[in-house]
CSV table of C-alpha atoms in Angstrom, one decimal:
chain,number,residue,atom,x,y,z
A,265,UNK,CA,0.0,0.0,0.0
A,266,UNK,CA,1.1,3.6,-0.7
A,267,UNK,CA,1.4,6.4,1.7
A,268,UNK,CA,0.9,8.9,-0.9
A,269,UNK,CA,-2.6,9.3,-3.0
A,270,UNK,CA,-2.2,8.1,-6.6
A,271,UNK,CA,-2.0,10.8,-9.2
A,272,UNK,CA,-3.8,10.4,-12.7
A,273,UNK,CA,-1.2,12.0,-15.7
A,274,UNK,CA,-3.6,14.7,-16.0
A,275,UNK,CA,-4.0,15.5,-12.3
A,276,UNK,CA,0.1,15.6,-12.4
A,277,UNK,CA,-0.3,18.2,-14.7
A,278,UNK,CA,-2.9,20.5,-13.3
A,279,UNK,CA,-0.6,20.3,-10.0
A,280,UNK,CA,2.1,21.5,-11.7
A,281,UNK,CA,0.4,24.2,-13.7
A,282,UNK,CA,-0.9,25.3,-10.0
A,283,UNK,CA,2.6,25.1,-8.8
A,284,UNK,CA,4.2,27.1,-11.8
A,285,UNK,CA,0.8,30.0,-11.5
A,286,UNK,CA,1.9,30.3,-7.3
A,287,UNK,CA,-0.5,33.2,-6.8
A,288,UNK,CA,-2.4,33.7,-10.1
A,289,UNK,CA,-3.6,29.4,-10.0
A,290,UNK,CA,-7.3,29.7,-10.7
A,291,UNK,CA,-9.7,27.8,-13.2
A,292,UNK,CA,-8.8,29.5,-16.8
A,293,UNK,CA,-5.1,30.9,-16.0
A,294,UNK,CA,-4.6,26.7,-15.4
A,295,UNK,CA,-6.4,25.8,-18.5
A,296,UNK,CA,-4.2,28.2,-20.2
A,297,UNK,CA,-0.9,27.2,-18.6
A,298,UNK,CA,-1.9,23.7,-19.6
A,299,UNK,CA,-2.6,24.7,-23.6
A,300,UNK,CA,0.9,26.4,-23.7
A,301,UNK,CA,3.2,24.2,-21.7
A,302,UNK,CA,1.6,20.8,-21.7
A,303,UNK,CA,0.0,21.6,-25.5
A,304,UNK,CA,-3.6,20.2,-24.3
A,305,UNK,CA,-6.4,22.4,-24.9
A,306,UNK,CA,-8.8,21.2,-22.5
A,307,UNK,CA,-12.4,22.1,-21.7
A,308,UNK,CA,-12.5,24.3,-18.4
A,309,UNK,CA,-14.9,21.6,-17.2
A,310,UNK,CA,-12.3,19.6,-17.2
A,311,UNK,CA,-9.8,21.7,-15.4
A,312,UNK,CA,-12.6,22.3,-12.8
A,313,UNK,CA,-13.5,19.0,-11.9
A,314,UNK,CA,-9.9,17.6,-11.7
A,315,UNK,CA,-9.2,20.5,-9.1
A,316,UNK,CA,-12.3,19.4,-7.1
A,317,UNK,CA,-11.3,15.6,-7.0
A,318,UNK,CA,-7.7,17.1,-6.0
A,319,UNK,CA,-9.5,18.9,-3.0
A,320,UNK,CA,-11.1,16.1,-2.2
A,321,UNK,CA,-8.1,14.6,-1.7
A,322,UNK,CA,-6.4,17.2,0.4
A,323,UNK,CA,-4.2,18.1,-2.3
A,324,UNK,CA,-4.6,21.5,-3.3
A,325,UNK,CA,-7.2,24.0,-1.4
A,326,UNK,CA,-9.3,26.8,-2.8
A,327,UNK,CA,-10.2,30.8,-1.7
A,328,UNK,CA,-12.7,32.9,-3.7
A,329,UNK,CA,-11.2,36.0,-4.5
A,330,UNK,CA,-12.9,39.7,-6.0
A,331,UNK,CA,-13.6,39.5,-10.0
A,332,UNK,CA,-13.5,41.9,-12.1
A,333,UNK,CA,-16.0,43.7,-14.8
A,334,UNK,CA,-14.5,41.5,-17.6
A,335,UNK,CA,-16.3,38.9,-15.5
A,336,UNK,CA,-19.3,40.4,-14.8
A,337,UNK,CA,-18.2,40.5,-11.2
A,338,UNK,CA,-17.4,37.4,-10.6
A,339,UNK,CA,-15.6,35.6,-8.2
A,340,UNK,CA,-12.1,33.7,-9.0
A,341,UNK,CA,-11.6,30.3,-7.4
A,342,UNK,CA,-7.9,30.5,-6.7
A,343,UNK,CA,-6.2,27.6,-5.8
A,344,UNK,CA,-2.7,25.9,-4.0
A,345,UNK,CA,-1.0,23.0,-3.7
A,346,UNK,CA,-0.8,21.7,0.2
A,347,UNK,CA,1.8,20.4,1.7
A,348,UNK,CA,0.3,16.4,0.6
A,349,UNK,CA,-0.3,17.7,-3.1
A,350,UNK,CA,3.5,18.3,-2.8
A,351,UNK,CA,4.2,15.2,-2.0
A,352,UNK,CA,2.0,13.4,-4.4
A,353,UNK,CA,3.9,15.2,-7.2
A,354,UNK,CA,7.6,14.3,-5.7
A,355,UNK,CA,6.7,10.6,-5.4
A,356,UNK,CA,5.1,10.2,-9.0
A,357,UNK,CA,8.3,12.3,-10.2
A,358,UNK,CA,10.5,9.6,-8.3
A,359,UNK,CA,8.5,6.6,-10.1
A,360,UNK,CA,9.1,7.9,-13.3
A,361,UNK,CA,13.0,9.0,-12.8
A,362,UNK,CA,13.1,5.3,-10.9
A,363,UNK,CA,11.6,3.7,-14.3
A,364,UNK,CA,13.2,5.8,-16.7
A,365,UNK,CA,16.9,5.0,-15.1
A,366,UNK,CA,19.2,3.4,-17.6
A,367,UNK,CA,16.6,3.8,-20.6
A,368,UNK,CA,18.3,6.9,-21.6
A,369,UNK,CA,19.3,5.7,-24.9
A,370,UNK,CA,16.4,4.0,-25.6
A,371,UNK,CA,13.8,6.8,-25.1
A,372,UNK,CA,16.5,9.1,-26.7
A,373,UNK,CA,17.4,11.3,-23.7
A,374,UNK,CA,20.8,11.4,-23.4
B,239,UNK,CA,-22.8,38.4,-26.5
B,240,UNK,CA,-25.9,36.2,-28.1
B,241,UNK,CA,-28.7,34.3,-27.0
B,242,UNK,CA,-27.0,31.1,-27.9
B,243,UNK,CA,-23.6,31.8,-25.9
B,244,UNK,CA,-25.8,32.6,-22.9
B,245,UNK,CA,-27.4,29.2,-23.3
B,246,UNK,CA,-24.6,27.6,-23.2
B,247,UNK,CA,-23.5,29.5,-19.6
B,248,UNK,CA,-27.1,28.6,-18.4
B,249,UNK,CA,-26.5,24.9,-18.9
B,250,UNK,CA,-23.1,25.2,-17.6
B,251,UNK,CA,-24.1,26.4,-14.5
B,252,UNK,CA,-26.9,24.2,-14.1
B,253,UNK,CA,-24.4,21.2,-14.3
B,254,UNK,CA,-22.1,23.1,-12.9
B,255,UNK,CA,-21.4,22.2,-8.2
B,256,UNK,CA,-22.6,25.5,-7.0
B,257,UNK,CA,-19.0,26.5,-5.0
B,258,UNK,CA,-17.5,26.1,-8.5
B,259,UNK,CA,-20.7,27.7,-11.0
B,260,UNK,CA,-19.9,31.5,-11.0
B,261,UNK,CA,-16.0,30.9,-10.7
B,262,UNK,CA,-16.2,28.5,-13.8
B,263,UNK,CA,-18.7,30.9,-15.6
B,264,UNK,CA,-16.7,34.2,-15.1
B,265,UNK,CA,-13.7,32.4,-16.1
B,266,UNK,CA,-15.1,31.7,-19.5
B,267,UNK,CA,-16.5,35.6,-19.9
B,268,UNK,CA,-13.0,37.1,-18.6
B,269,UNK,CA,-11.1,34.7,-21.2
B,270,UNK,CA,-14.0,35.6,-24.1
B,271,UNK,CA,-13.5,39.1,-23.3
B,272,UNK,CA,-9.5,38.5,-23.7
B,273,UNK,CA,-10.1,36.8,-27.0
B,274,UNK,CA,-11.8,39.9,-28.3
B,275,UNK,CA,-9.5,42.4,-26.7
B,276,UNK,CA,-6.9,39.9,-28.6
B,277,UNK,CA,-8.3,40.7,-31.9
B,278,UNK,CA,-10.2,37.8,-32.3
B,279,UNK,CA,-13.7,38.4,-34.0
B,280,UNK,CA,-16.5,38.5,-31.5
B,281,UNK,CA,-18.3,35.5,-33.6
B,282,UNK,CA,-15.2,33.9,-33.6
B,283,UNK,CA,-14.5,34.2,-29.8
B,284,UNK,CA,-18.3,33.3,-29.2
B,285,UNK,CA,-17.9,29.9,-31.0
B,286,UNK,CA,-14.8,29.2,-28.7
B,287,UNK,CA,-16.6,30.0,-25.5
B,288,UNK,CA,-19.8,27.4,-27.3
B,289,UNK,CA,-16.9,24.8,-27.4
B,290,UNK,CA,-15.8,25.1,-24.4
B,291,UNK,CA,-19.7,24.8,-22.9
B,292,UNK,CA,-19.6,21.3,-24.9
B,293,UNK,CA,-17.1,20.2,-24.4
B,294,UNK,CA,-17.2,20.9,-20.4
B,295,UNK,CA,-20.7,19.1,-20.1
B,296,UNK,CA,-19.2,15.2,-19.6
B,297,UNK,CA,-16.5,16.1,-17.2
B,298,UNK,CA,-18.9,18.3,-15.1
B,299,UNK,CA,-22.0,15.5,-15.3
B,300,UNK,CA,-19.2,12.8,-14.0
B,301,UNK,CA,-18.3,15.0,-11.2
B,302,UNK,CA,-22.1,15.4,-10.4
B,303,UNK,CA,-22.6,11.5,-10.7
B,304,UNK,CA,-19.3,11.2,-8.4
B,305,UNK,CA,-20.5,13.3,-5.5
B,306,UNK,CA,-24.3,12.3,-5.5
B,307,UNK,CA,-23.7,8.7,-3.6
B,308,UNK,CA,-24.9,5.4,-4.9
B,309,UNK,CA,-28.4,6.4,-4.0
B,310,UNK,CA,-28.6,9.5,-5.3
B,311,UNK,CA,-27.3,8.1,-8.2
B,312,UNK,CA,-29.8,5.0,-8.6
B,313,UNK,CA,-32.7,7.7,-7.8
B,314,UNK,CA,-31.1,9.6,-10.7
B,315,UNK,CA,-31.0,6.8,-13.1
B,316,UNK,CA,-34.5,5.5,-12.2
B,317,UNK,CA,-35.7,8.9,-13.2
B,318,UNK,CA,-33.7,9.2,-16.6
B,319,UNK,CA,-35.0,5.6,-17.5
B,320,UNK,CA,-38.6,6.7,-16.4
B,321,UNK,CA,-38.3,10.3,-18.0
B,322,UNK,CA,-37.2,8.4,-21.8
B,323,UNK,CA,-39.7,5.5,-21.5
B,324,UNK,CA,-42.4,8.4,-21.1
B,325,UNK,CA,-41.0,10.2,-24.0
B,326,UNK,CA,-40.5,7.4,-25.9
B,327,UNK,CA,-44.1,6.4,-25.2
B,328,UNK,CA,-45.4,9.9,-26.1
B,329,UNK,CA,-43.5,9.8,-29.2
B,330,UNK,CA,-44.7,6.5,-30.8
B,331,UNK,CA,-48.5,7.5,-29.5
B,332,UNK,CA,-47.9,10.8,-31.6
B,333,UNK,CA,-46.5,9.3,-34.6
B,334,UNK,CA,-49.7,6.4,-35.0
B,335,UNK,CA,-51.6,9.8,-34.5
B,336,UNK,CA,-49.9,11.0,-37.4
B,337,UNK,CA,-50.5,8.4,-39.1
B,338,UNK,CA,-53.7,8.2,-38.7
B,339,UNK,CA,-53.9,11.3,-40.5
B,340,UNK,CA,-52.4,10.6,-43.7
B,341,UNK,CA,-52.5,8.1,-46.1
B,342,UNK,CA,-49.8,5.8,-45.5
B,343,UNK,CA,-49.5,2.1,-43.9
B,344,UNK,CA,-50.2,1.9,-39.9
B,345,UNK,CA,-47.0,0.3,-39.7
B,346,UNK,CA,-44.3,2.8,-41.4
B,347,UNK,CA,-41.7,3.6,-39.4
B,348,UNK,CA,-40.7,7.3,-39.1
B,349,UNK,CA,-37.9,8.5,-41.2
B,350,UNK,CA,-35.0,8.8,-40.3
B,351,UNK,CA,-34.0,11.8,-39.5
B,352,UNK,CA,-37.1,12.2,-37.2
B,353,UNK,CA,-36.0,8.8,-35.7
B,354,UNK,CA,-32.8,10.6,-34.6
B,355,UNK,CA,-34.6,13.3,-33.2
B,356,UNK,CA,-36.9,11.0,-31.2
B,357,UNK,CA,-33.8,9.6,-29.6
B,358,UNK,CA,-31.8,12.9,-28.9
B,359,UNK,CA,-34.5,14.2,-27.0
B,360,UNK,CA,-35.4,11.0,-25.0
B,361,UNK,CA,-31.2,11.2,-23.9
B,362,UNK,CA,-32.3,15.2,-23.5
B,363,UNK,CA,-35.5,14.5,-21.5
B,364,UNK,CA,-33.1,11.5,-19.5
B,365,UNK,CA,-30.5,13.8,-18.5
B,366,UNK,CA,-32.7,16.7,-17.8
B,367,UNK,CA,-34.6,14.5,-15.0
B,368,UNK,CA,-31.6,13.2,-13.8
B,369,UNK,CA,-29.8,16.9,-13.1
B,370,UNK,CA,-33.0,17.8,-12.0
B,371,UNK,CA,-33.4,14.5,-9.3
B,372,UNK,CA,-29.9,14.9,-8.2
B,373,UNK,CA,-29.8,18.7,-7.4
B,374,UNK,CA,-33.3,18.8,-5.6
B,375,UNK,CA,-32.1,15.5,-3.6
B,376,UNK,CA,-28.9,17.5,-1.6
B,377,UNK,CA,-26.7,14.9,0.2
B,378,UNK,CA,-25.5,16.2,3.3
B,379,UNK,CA,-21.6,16.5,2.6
B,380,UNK,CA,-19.2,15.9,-0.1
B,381,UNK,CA,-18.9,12.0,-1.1
C-alpha cells in the first residue's frame, strides 16, 4: 500500500500548472498554462473538476477572491498545492526518474 | 454576447457544483473578453466559449454522478429511465396519430431523421430528470 494518494497523468499536470501560477492558479489561467506548456487544450470543465477531486483529496485548497468587470463581477476560485499535493507530485516524479533509469538511450534522452 | 452563448452559460451552470458555477462561468467571460481584446472576431471568440460549454458538459455531469452517492445516483438513473420510456411512449403515441392522418400504412416507421430526433431528445429529456433528481435530492456532505 502507498502512503501517498495516486496521481492520474492529468491531475500531475494540473498540480504543476498550479505550482508554476503560485499566486495567479485559478480555473482558466490553469487551462491556459496547460494549452501552452503541456499543449492540451482542454475544456474548463475539465480543469474544474480535476481541481475538485484534487480537494477532495487534500491536495490542493481553494479561496474565492474579487472578479472583475470583464467577469461580470465574478468571483475567481484561486487555488494551492498543500503540503500532501507536494508530495504526491515528488513521489510520482521519483517513479518515473526510478523507471526511466538506464533507458536513456532508448527513449533518446541522453 | 448572443442568445445562444448565454445558453450555453445557463447549462453550464446548471451542471455546474454550485461553490465552482460563477467561478467557472466568469472564467469563461474574462477569457472571451481576452479573445476579443486579442483581436479575435467576437463570432469567432463566441464559437470558442460554445466549445468550451460542450465540451465541459461530460466532465462536469461525471463529477455530479461522483459526488451524489450510490443512492442518489440510482434515484437519478431510475428517473432518466422513467423520463425516456415516457417520451419514448409519447413519441410512438404521436407518430400512429400522425398516421392516422395521412394516407400511408399503420406500420411505417418514421424516417429517419425524425427517428434521430426522437432519440436525442429522450437522452435530453433523461439527462434533464436526472440533473434535475440529483440537485433537488442534496446529500449532506461531499462523497
Amino acid at each position: 500500500m502507498t502512503p501517498h494518494p495516486s496521481l492520474g497523468e492529468f491531475e500531475q499536470l494540473v498540480l504543476l500548472a498550479v505550482l508554476r501560477l503560485r499566486e495567479g492558479a485559478y480555473g482558466m489561467a490553469v487551462r491556459r498554462e496547460l494549452q501552452v506548456r503541456a499543449r492540451r487544450d482542454v475544456a474548463i470543465g475539465a480543469v474544474y473538476a480535476t481541481l475538485d477531486r484534487m480537494q477532495a483529496k487534500g491536495l490542493v485548497r481553494s479561496q474565492e477572491r474579487a472578479g472583475g468587470a470583464t467577469r461580470e463581477s465574478r468571483p475567481r476560485r484561486c487555488f494551492e498545492v498543500t503540503a500532501s499535493g507536494r508530495r504526491a507530485l515528488r513521489h510520482a516524479h521519483d517513479t518515473v526518474a526510478r523507471l526511466t533509469a538506464g533507458l536513456e538511450s532508448e527513449l533518446g534522452l541522453s | 454576447m448572443n442568445a445562444l452563448e448565454r445558453f450555453g452559460l445557463a447549462a453550464l451552470a446548471f451542471l455546474a457544483p454550485p461553490e465552482t458555477r460563477e467561478a467557472l462561468i466568469g472564467d469563461l467571460l474574462e477569457e472571451r473578453a481576452m479573445r476579443c481584446e486579442e483581436g479575435v472576431k467576437p463570432s469567432a471568440a463566441g464559437a470558442w466559449l460554445l466549445r468550451q460549454c460542450a465540451h465541459s458538459v461530460p466532465p462536469l455531469l461525471l463529477l455530479r454522478a461522483r459526488r451524489a452517492g450510490p443512492r442518489r445516483l440510482a434515484l437519478a438513473s431510475a428517473g432518466a429511465l422513467v423520463a425516456a420510456a415516457a417520451m419514448h411512449a409519447t413519441q410512438q403515441s404521436g407518430w400512429r396519430w400522425l398516421l392516422s392522418l395521412v394516407p400511408l400504412r399503420a406500420d411505417h416507421e418514421p424516417p429517419p431523421v425524425l427517428a434521430l430526433v426522437f432519440g436525442l431528445s429522450q437522452c435530453v429529456a433523461a439527462l434533464m430528470v436526472a440533473l434535475l433528481l440529483l440537485r433537488l435530492t442534496r446529500s449532506g456532505g461531499r462523497t
